Coordinates of C-alpha atoms in Angstrom, one line a residue:
Chain A
M1 CA 70.4 112.7 108.8
S2 CA 73.7 111.7 110.3
E3 CA 74.6 115.4 110.3
I4 CA 71.5 116.2 112.3
L5 CA 72.4 113.4 114.8
K6 CA 75.9 114.8 115.1
I7 CA 74.7 118.3 115.7
S8 CA 72.1 117.0 118.1
S9 CA 74.7 115.1 120.1
V10 CA 76.9 118.2 120.3
I11 CA 73.8 120.2 121.5
K12 CA 73.0 117.6 124.0
Q13 CA 76.5 117.9 125.4
D14 CA 76.2 121.6 125.4
L15 CA 72.9 121.5 127.2
K16 CA 74.4 119.0 129.7
K17 CA 77.2 121.5 130.5
V18 CA 74.5 124.0 131.4
S19 CA 72.4 121.6 133.5
L20 CA 73.5 118.1 134.3
N21 CA 70.1 116.8 135.3
K22 CA 66.7 117.7 136.6
E23 CA 67.6 117.5 140.3
E24 CA 70.8 119.4 140.0
T25 CA 69.1 122.0 137.9
I26 CA 66.4 122.5 140.5
N27 CA 68.9 122.7 143.3
L28 CA 71.0 125.2 141.4
I29 CA 67.9 127.3 140.7
K30 CA 66.9 127.2 144.4
K31 CA 70.3 128.3 145.4
N32 CA 69.9 131.4 143.2
K33 CA 66.6 132.5 144.8
K34 CA 68.1 136.0 145.3
F35 CA 67.3 136.9 141.7
N36 CA 63.6 136.4 142.3
A37 CA 63.4 134.8 138.9
Y38 CA 60.8 132.1 139.6
T39 CA 57.4 131.8 141.1
S40 CA 57.4 128.0 141.7
I41 CA 59.5 124.9 141.2
V42 CA 58.0 121.9 139.4
D43 CA 59.5 118.9 141.2
N44 CA 57.2 116.0 140.4
Y45 CA 56.3 116.3 136.8
T46 CA 55.2 113.0 135.4
F47 CA 53.7 113.7 132.0
F48 CA 56.9 113.5 129.9
N49 CA 57.6 110.6 127.6
K50 CA 60.1 108.3 129.2
E51 CA 60.9 106.4 126.0
S52 CA 61.9 109.3 123.7
C53 CA 65.2 109.3 121.8
S54 CA 65.0 113.0 121.0
P55 CA 68.1 115.1 121.9
L56 CA 65.8 117.0 124.2
F57 CA 65.0 113.9 126.2
G58 CA 65.6 114.5 129.9
I59 CA 66.5 118.2 129.4
P60 CA 65.0 120.5 132.0
Y61 CA 63.5 123.8 130.9
A62 CA 61.7 126.8 132.3
V63 CA 58.2 128.0 131.5
K64 CA 57.0 131.6 131.8
D65 CA 54.3 131.6 134.4
N66 CA 51.5 132.6 131.9
I67 CA 51.7 129.2 130.2
N68 CA 49.6 126.3 131.6
V69 CA 51.5 123.2 132.7
E70 CA 49.1 120.6 134.1
G71 CA 49.1 120.3 137.8
T72 CA 51.4 123.3 138.4
I73 CA 50.5 126.7 139.9
T74 CA 50.2 129.2 137.1
T75 CA 50.1 132.7 138.5
G76 CA 50.7 134.9 135.5
G77 CA 52.7 137.0 137.8
S78 CA 49.4 138.1 139.5
L79 CA 48.1 137.7 143.1
F80 CA 44.7 137.0 141.4
L81 CA 45.9 133.5 140.5
K82 CA 48.3 132.8 143.4
N83 CA 46.6 129.5 144.0
Y84 CA 45.5 128.6 140.5
I85 CA 46.4 125.1 139.5
S86 CA 46.5 124.5 135.7
P87 CA 43.9 121.8 134.8
Y88 CA 45.6 121.1 131.5
S89 CA 48.8 121.8 129.6
A90 CA 49.3 124.2 126.7
H91 CA 49.7 122.5 123.4
L92 CA 53.4 123.4 123.1
I93 CA 54.1 121.8 126.5
K94 CA 52.4 118.6 125.4
L95 CA 54.8 118.6 122.3
L96 CA 57.8 119.0 124.6
D97 CA 56.3 116.2 126.9
K98 CA 56.4 113.9 123.8
V99 CA 60.1 114.3 123.3
G100 CA 60.8 113.9 127.0
A101 CA 61.8 117.5 127.9
I102 CA 61.0 118.3 131.6
P103 CA 59.5 121.6 132.8
V104 CA 61.2 122.3 136.2
V105 CA 60.4 125.9 137.0
K106 CA 57.8 128.5 136.4
T107 CA 59.3 131.9 135.9
N108 CA 58.5 135.3 137.4
M109 CA 57.0 137.9 135.0
D110 CA 55.3 141.3 134.8
E111 CA 51.7 140.8 135.7
F112 CA 49.9 138.9 132.8
G113 CA 52.7 140.2 130.6
L114 CA 51.5 143.8 130.8
G115 CA 54.8 145.6 131.5
G116 CA 58.2 145.7 129.7
D117 CA 60.6 146.2 132.5
G118 CA 60.6 143.2 134.9
I119 CA 59.3 145.4 137.8
Y120 CA 55.5 144.8 137.5
S121 CA 55.2 141.3 139.0
A122 CA 53.0 140.9 142.1
Y123 CA 55.8 138.7 143.4
G124 CA 58.5 141.5 143.3
D125 CA 61.1 142.8 140.9
V126 CA 63.2 140.3 139.1
I127 CA 66.9 141.1 139.8
N128 CA 69.4 141.8 137.1
P129 CA 72.2 139.4 137.9
F130 CA 74.9 141.6 136.3
D131 CA 73.9 144.9 137.9
N132 CA 71.2 144.9 140.6
T133 CA 70.5 148.6 140.2
R134 CA 69.3 148.1 136.6
I135 CA 66.2 146.5 135.2
T136 CA 66.2 143.2 133.4
G137 CA 63.6 144.1 130.8
G138 CA 60.4 142.2 130.6
S139 CA 57.9 140.9 130.7
S140 CA 59.8 137.6 130.4
S141 CA 62.2 138.8 133.0
G142 CA 62.5 135.6 135.2
S143 CA 63.0 133.4 132.1
A144 CA 65.7 135.7 130.8
V145 CA 67.6 135.7 134.1
L146 CA 67.6 131.9 134.5
V147 CA 69.0 131.5 131.0
A148 CA 71.5 134.4 131.3
K149 CA 72.8 132.8 134.6
K150 CA 73.0 129.5 132.7
L151 CA 70.8 127.9 135.4
I152 CA 68.6 126.4 132.7
P153 CA 69.2 125.6 129.0
F154 CA 66.1 127.3 127.6
S155 CA 62.9 128.9 128.6
I156 CA 59.5 129.1 126.8
A157 CA 58.1 132.6 127.0
T158 CA 55.7 135.0 125.3
D159 CA 56.3 138.2 123.4
T160 CA 53.5 140.7 122.6
G161 CA 55.6 143.9 122.1
D162 CA 59.2 142.9 122.8
S163 CA 58.9 140.8 126.0
I164 CA 61.4 138.1 124.9
R165 CA 63.7 140.2 122.8
R166 CA 64.2 143.2 125.1
P167 CA 65.4 141.2 128.1
A168 CA 67.5 139.1 125.8
S169 CA 69.2 142.3 124.6
L170 CA 69.8 143.7 128.1
L171 CA 71.1 140.4 129.5
G172 CA 73.2 139.2 126.6
I173 CA 71.3 136.1 125.5
F174 CA 69.3 134.9 122.5
G175 CA 65.6 135.7 122.3
F176 CA 63.5 134.4 119.4
K177 CA 59.9 135.5 118.5
P178 CA 58.8 133.4 115.5
T179 CA 56.3 134.3 112.8
Y180 CA 52.7 134.8 114.1
G181 CA 50.8 131.6 114.3
L182 CA 53.8 129.2 114.1
I183 CA 53.6 128.2 117.7
S184 CA 50.2 127.3 119.2
R185 CA 48.9 129.7 121.9
Y186 CA 46.4 127.1 123.1
G187 CA 46.8 127.1 126.9
V188 CA 48.8 130.3 127.0
F189 CA 47.3 133.3 128.9
P190 CA 46.4 136.0 126.3
Y191 CA 47.4 139.6 126.6
A192 CA 46.6 141.0 123.1
P193 CA 45.8 138.1 120.8
S194 CA 46.5 139.9 117.5
L195 CA 50.0 140.6 118.8
D196 CA 50.8 137.7 121.1
H197 CA 53.5 135.2 120.2
V198 CA 55.1 132.3 122.0
G199 CA 58.9 132.2 121.7
I200 CA 62.2 130.9 123.1
L201 CA 65.1 132.2 125.2
A202 CA 68.4 130.3 125.2
N203 CA 72.2 130.6 125.2
N204 CA 72.7 129.6 121.6
I205 CA 70.8 129.3 118.4
Y206 CA 71.2 125.6 118.1
D207 CA 69.1 125.1 121.2
I208 CA 66.5 127.5 119.8
A209 CA 66.4 125.6 116.5
L210 CA 66.1 122.2 118.3
V211 CA 63.2 123.4 120.4
S212 CA 61.6 125.1 117.4
D213 CA 61.7 121.8 115.4
V214 CA 59.5 120.4 118.2
I215 CA 57.0 123.2 119.0
V216 CA 56.5 124.9 115.6
S217 CA 53.5 122.8 114.6
H218 CA 49.9 123.4 113.4
D219 CA 47.3 123.1 116.2
E220 CA 43.6 122.9 115.4
K221 CA 42.7 124.2 118.8
D222 CA 44.3 127.5 118.1
F223 CA 42.2 129.4 115.5
T224 CA 45.3 131.5 114.4
S225 CA 47.7 128.6 114.0
Q226 CA 49.3 128.4 110.6
K227 CA 49.4 125.2 108.5
I228 CA 52.7 125.1 106.7
D229 CA 55.3 122.6 105.7
S230 CA 58.0 121.8 108.3
L231 CA 60.6 124.6 108.5
K232 CA 63.3 122.0 109.4
F233 CA 65.3 124.4 111.6
I234 CA 68.2 122.1 112.5
D235 CA 68.6 121.1 108.8
T236 CA 68.6 124.7 107.6
L237 CA 71.1 125.6 110.3
S238 CA 73.5 122.7 109.4
N239 CA 73.3 123.4 105.7
F240 CA 73.9 127.1 106.0
K241 CA 77.5 127.7 104.8
D242 CA 79.7 130.6 105.8
E243 CA 79.7 132.0 102.2
D244 CA 75.9 132.0 102.2
F245 CA 75.9 134.9 104.5
K246 CA 76.9 137.3 101.7
K247 CA 74.0 136.3 99.5
Y248 CA 71.5 138.1 101.7
K249 CA 70.5 141.7 101.5
I250 CA 70.6 143.7 104.7
C251 CA 69.0 147.0 105.6
V252 CA 69.3 149.3 108.6
I253 CA 66.5 151.8 109.2
Q254 CA 68.3 155.0 109.7
N255 CA 65.6 157.2 111.1
I256 CA 64.8 154.7 113.8
L257 CA 68.4 154.1 114.7
D258 CA 68.7 157.9 115.2
F259 CA 66.6 157.5 118.4
A260 CA 69.1 155.1 120.0
S261 CA 71.7 156.5 122.4
K262 CA 74.8 157.8 120.7
K263 CA 77.0 155.1 122.2
V264 CA 74.6 152.4 120.9
Q265 CA 74.5 154.0 117.5
N266 CA 78.3 154.2 117.3
E267 CA 79.0 150.7 118.5
F268 CA 76.3 149.2 116.3
L269 CA 77.6 150.9 113.1
K270 CA 81.2 150.2 114.1
L271 CA 80.4 146.5 114.4
L272 CA 78.9 146.4 110.9
K273 CA 81.5 148.6 109.3
D274 CA 84.6 147.0 111.0
N275 CA 83.5 143.6 109.8
D276 CA 82.7 144.9 106.3
I277 CA 79.1 143.8 106.5
K278 CA 77.3 145.2 103.5
F279 CA 74.1 147.0 104.3
N280 CA 71.9 149.8 103.0
L281 CA 70.3 152.5 105.0
E282 CA 66.6 153.0 104.5
N283 CA 64.1 155.4 106.1
L284 CA 60.5 154.8 107.1
E285 CA 58.0 157.7 107.0
L286 CA 58.9 159.6 110.2
D287 CA 55.4 160.7 110.9
I288 CA 54.3 157.1 110.9
I289 CA 57.1 155.6 112.9
K290 CA 56.6 158.1 115.7
L291 CA 53.2 156.5 116.1
I292 CA 54.4 153.0 116.7
P293 CA 54.3 153.2 120.5
L294 CA 50.9 154.9 120.5
A295 CA 49.3 152.4 118.1
Y296 CA 50.9 149.6 120.2
K297 CA 49.5 151.0 123.4
I298 CA 45.9 151.5 122.1
I299 CA 45.7 148.2 120.3
S300 CA 47.3 146.0 123.0
Y301 CA 45.4 147.7 126.0
S302 CA 42.1 147.4 124.1
E303 CA 42.6 143.7 123.4
A304 CA 43.8 143.2 127.0
V305 CA 40.7 144.6 128.7
S306 CA 38.6 142.3 126.5
C307 CA 40.7 139.2 127.4
Y308 CA 40.7 139.8 131.1
Q309 CA 37.0 140.4 131.8
N310 CA 36.9 136.9 133.1
L311 CA 38.9 137.8 136.1
T312 CA 35.9 138.0 138.4
G313 CA 36.9 135.7 141.2
I314 CA 33.7 133.8 140.7
T315 CA 34.7 130.8 138.6
F316 CA 38.4 130.7 139.2
G317 CA 41.2 132.6 141.0
E318 CA 41.1 134.2 144.4
K319 CA 37.7 134.6 146.0
S320 CA 36.1 137.4 148.1
N321 CA 34.0 137.0 151.3
K322 CA 31.7 139.9 150.4
K323 CA 28.0 138.9 150.2
N324 CA 26.8 140.8 147.2
Y325 CA 27.9 139.5 143.7
Q326 CA 29.1 142.9 142.5
E327 CA 30.9 143.7 145.7
K328 CA 32.7 140.3 145.4
I329 CA 34.0 141.1 142.0
K330 CA 35.0 144.7 142.8
D331 CA 36.7 143.6 146.0
I332 CA 38.7 140.8 144.5
R333 CA 39.8 142.8 141.4
S334 CA 40.8 145.9 143.3
K335 CA 42.8 143.9 145.9
N336 CA 44.5 141.5 143.5
L337 CA 45.3 143.4 140.4
G338 CA 48.3 145.8 140.2
F339 CA 48.0 149.4 139.1
E340 CA 49.8 148.9 135.8
L341 CA 47.1 146.4 134.9
K342 CA 44.2 148.6 136.1
K343 CA 45.6 151.5 134.1
R344 CA 45.8 149.5 130.9
F345 CA 42.3 148.1 131.4
I346 CA 40.8 151.5 131.8
F347 CA 42.8 152.9 129.0
G348 CA 41.7 150.1 126.7
A349 CA 38.1 150.3 127.7
Y350 CA 38.2 154.1 127.0
C351 CA 39.6 153.5 123.5
T352 CA 37.0 150.9 122.6
S353 CA 33.9 152.7 124.1
E354 CA 31.2 153.5 121.6
E355 CA 32.1 157.1 121.2
N356 CA 35.8 156.5 120.8
Y357 CA 35.9 153.3 118.8
E358 CA 36.2 154.8 115.4
S359 CA 38.3 157.9 116.2
I360 CA 40.8 156.1 118.5
F361 CA 40.8 152.3 118.0
L362 CA 40.1 152.1 114.3
K363 CA 42.5 154.9 113.6
S364 CA 45.2 153.0 115.5
E365 CA 44.5 149.9 113.4
A366 CA 44.9 152.0 110.3
I367 CA 48.3 153.2 111.6
R368 CA 49.3 149.5 112.2
N369 CA 48.3 148.7 108.7
K370 CA 50.4 151.5 107.3
I371 CA 53.4 150.6 109.4
V372 CA 53.2 146.9 108.3
G373 CA 52.8 148.0 104.7
Q374 CA 56.0 150.0 104.9
A375 CA 57.9 147.1 106.5
K376 CA 56.6 144.8 103.7
K377 CA 57.9 147.2 101.1
I378 CA 61.3 146.9 102.7
F379 CA 61.2 143.2 102.6
L380 CA 60.6 143.4 98.8
K381 CA 64.1 144.7 98.5
Y382 CA 65.9 143.1 101.5
D383 CA 66.0 139.8 103.3
F384 CA 66.8 141.1 106.8
I385 CA 66.5 144.3 108.8
I386 CA 69.3 144.6 111.4
M387 CA 69.0 147.0 114.3
P388 CA 70.2 147.4 117.9
G389 CA 68.2 145.1 120.2
S390 CA 67.6 148.1 122.5
S391 CA 68.2 151.8 122.4
S392 CA 70.5 151.8 125.4
I393 CA 72.0 149.6 128.2
A394 CA 69.5 148.5 130.9
P395 CA 68.1 151.6 132.6
L396 CA 68.4 152.1 136.3
I397 CA 65.4 150.8 138.3
K398 CA 65.1 154.0 140.2
D399 CA 64.8 156.0 136.9
V400 CA 62.2 153.7 135.5
K401 CA 60.1 153.8 138.7
A402 CA 60.4 157.6 138.7
K403 CA 59.4 157.6 135.0
K404 CA 62.8 159.3 134.2
A405 CA 63.7 156.5 131.8
T406 CA 61.2 155.3 129.2
T407 CA 61.6 153.3 126.1
N408 CA 62.0 155.3 122.9
L409 CA 61.3 154.7 119.3
C410 CA 64.4 152.5 118.8
D411 CA 63.1 150.1 121.4
D412 CA 59.5 150.4 120.1
Y413 CA 60.8 149.4 116.6
L414 CA 60.7 145.8 117.9
Q415 CA 56.9 146.1 118.0
I416 CA 56.8 146.2 114.2
A417 CA 57.5 142.5 114.2
N418 CA 54.4 142.0 116.4
F419 CA 52.3 144.3 114.2
G420 CA 53.0 142.3 111.1
G421 CA 53.8 138.9 112.6
F422 CA 57.4 138.9 111.3
P423 CA 60.0 136.6 112.8
S424 CA 62.6 138.4 114.9
I425 CA 65.6 137.4 117.0
T426 CA 67.9 139.3 119.3
I427 CA 71.4 138.0 119.7
P428 CA 74.2 139.1 122.0
A429 CA 76.5 141.5 120.2
L430 CA 77.7 144.6 122.0
K431 CA 79.1 145.5 125.4
I432 CA 78.8 149.1 126.4
D433 CA 80.3 150.2 129.7
K434 CA 80.3 146.5 130.8
N435 CA 76.5 146.2 130.0
F436 CA 74.9 144.1 127.2
V437 CA 73.1 145.4 124.2
G438 CA 72.0 142.9 121.6
I439 CA 71.4 143.1 117.9
N440 CA 68.0 142.4 116.5
I441 CA 67.5 140.7 113.1
C442 CA 64.0 140.6 111.6
G443 CA 63.1 138.5 108.6
K444 CA 60.3 137.8 106.2
I445 CA 57.1 135.9 107.2
N446 CA 57.6 132.2 107.6
S447 CA 61.4 132.4 106.8
D448 CA 62.1 131.6 110.5
N449 CA 64.5 128.8 109.7
L450 CA 66.6 131.0 107.4
L451 CA 66.5 133.8 110.0
L452 CA 68.0 131.5 112.7
A453 CA 70.7 130.2 110.3
F454 CA 71.6 133.8 109.2
A455 CA 71.6 135.0 112.8
N456 CA 73.8 132.1 113.9
S457 CA 76.3 132.8 111.1
F458 CA 76.3 136.5 112.1
F459 CA 77.0 135.7 115.7
K460 CA 79.8 133.2 115.0
K461 CA 81.5 135.6 112.6
Y462 CA 81.1 138.9 114.3
S463 CA 80.0 138.9 117.9
E464 CA 80.9 135.6 119.6
D465 CA 83.8 137.1 121.5
I466 CA 81.8 139.7 123.5
Chain B
M1 CA 37.6 167.7 126.9
K2 CA 39.6 166.8 130.0
N3 CA 36.5 167.0 132.3
K4 CA 34.7 164.7 130.0
M5 CA 37.6 162.3 130.2
I6 CA 37.7 162.5 134.0
F7 CA 34.0 161.6 134.1
K8 CA 34.5 158.8 131.6
V9 CA 37.5 157.3 133.5
K10 CA 35.4 157.2 136.7
E11 CA 32.5 155.7 134.9
L12 CA 34.8 153.0 133.5
S13 CA 36.4 152.2 136.8
N14 CA 32.9 151.4 138.1
T15 CA 32.0 149.4 135.0
L16 CA 35.2 147.4 135.2
M17 CA 34.8 147.1 139.0
L18 CA 38.2 148.5 139.8
D19 CA 38.7 150.8 142.8
L20 CA 41.2 153.6 142.1
S21 CA 42.7 156.2 144.3
D22 CA 42.6 159.9 143.2
N23 CA 46.3 159.7 142.3
E24 CA 45.8 156.6 140.2
C25 CA 42.9 158.2 138.4
E26 CA 45.0 161.3 137.7
A27 CA 47.9 159.2 136.3
I28 CA 45.5 157.4 133.9
I29 CA 43.8 160.6 132.8
N30 CA 47.2 162.2 132.1
E31 CA 48.4 159.3 130.0
L32 CA 45.1 159.1 128.1
D33 CA 45.1 162.8 127.5
N34 CA 48.6 162.9 126.1
S35 CA 48.0 159.8 123.9
I36 CA 44.7 161.2 122.4
K37 CA 46.3 164.6 121.8
L38 CA 49.0 162.9 119.8
L39 CA 46.6 160.7 117.9
S40 CA 44.4 163.7 117.0
S41 CA 47.4 165.6 115.6
I42 CA 47.6 163.2 112.7
P43 CA 45.2 163.1 109.7
N44 CA 42.5 160.5 109.6
L45 CA 44.1 157.3 108.2
S46 CA 41.0 155.1 108.1
S47 CA 40.9 155.1 104.3
V48 CA 44.6 154.4 103.9
E49 CA 45.4 151.1 102.2
E50 CA 41.9 149.9 103.1
N51 CA 42.2 146.7 101.2
F52 CA 45.4 145.6 102.8
H53 CA 45.5 143.6 106.0
Y54 CA 48.6 143.1 108.1
F55 CA 48.2 139.3 108.3
D56 CA 47.5 138.7 104.6
D57 CA 50.6 136.5 104.1
L58 CA 49.9 134.0 106.9
K59 CA 48.6 130.6 106.1
I60 CA 45.9 130.2 108.7
P61 CA 43.3 127.7 107.7
N62 CA 39.7 128.8 107.3
T63 CA 38.4 129.2 110.8
M64 CA 34.9 128.0 109.8
E65 CA 36.4 124.6 109.2
S66 CA 37.7 124.5 112.8
L67 CA 34.3 125.8 114.1
R68 CA 32.5 123.0 112.3
K69 CA 34.8 120.5 114.0
D70 CA 34.0 122.0 117.4
E71 CA 30.3 121.8 116.5
I72 CA 30.7 118.1 115.7
C73 CA 32.5 117.6 119.0
I74 CA 29.6 119.3 120.8
L75 CA 27.1 117.2 119.0
D76 CA 29.1 114.0 119.9
N77 CA 28.9 115.0 123.5
V78 CA 25.3 116.1 123.9
D79 CA 24.5 113.6 126.7
K80 CA 27.6 114.6 128.7
I81 CA 26.7 118.3 128.3
K82 CA 23.1 117.7 129.3
K83 CA 24.3 116.0 132.5
N84 CA 26.7 118.8 133.2
M85 CA 23.9 121.3 132.8
K86 CA 21.7 119.4 135.1
D87 CA 24.6 119.3 137.7
L88 CA 25.0 123.0 137.3
K89 CA 21.3 123.6 138.0
N90 CA 21.6 121.4 141.1
G91 CA 24.2 123.8 142.5
L92 CA 27.4 121.9 141.7
V93 CA 29.1 125.3 141.2
K94 CA 28.5 127.5 144.3
V95 CA 28.9 131.2 144.0

């Protein structure tokens, strides 16, 4: 127990270095408006516990703008909800309220999370603070920028494909997506419920562990919430010894790594080899891994169109002046939803229409099953899969907008963790031509505490100096 | 095949109540077309590992248990719900 308190006190000091108090944090964030990283500031939050003795007491944090925080405007990065005030807080926010952490800012994001580059928000592109000609990655782009600029100690965000881990890789920070069902999604806008996860972005793993100890908890209001014994993240982290690192078996998936840029491949393997990190190379069935992005697209778009049928402008959101009921809906949806969203909705509706359901949607589910089956076979032999956090440095915005730069299989590998619900963390590790590329570590279901401890040890030993 | 797809996309944009320009329509059709061609090029997988489900290892409690709790909650609040329904009929929510 004393060890925990010792660590907690160190963390609190570390957190204080980043942001001294609520007001200073808010001022600092406002001064950095140029990054377009936030949609609104939360200045008068009154729901937190003023009596808490948690190390998170009084610590300001950021919330991705698709998570309800009572009394705040929650836009989801969409014009459709530009005036929507959350009537209640997400379960995880209430857990943070209890320990006295304070949400101070809602962060900009790709519209409803449907976009992976940080350039699909109705409120404008989020600016990469290290090179404004390059994307930040997304959809948790604003959260990642505030953390990367050390304007906020941590941000709560969501990850359906790689939305926490890809920006973490491109901006040189830590991004953690836990096992499916460990953090309640009650009060969080859905994108694709069978793939959606809530996670954390921060500048070190201790902070992630500290927050995880608070928000990893069963919630009866979320039908997919797991009921397991406490994972004791800080305990596991503090009990993990340097020599423990070598006990674990590591694998790199060769034929996915092959799709990364040559520079990323070389630097990644150099880091492992120079540090004498023991690992084995494995291959997944190539025909199947090539289908990861396709299966992801079909499944996530199909679930998204189902989730967002309630965006009618009748019960909530922006309203239309048209007289006819149908005209009202068409007017408000057409004016307030971005093209990326419309495209994904129509794509999803096409895949789930009666004539295509079996040949397209169910076939994609079978592919997902097969991919997860292969990943599980790997986890029978190994404890962790280690891969680059992204296939390249952050692409140029102009190339992404002109569709000259797209993600490839090495990026899409991250979606395996969403397909199977595996815990996955991206940590800062490489610098290529002055740009960040992280390393991603994926672990077994519900071994999240061990994953964080292992990743922390990896970072301290091999990549802290980047 | 592509003509059928064009017709279907236009039909869906009406069903989903989304106005699309011709260029937007074309971009969606192209993406759909490429994706479906790729999907068709692989053998049918529907029978593969049919007994396996990707979330088998998760410890999610029986959802029926949660449903029953919701049901009890509704039963406990019947009077409140009846009042809300009455308010609705009286035009509390204006469309």
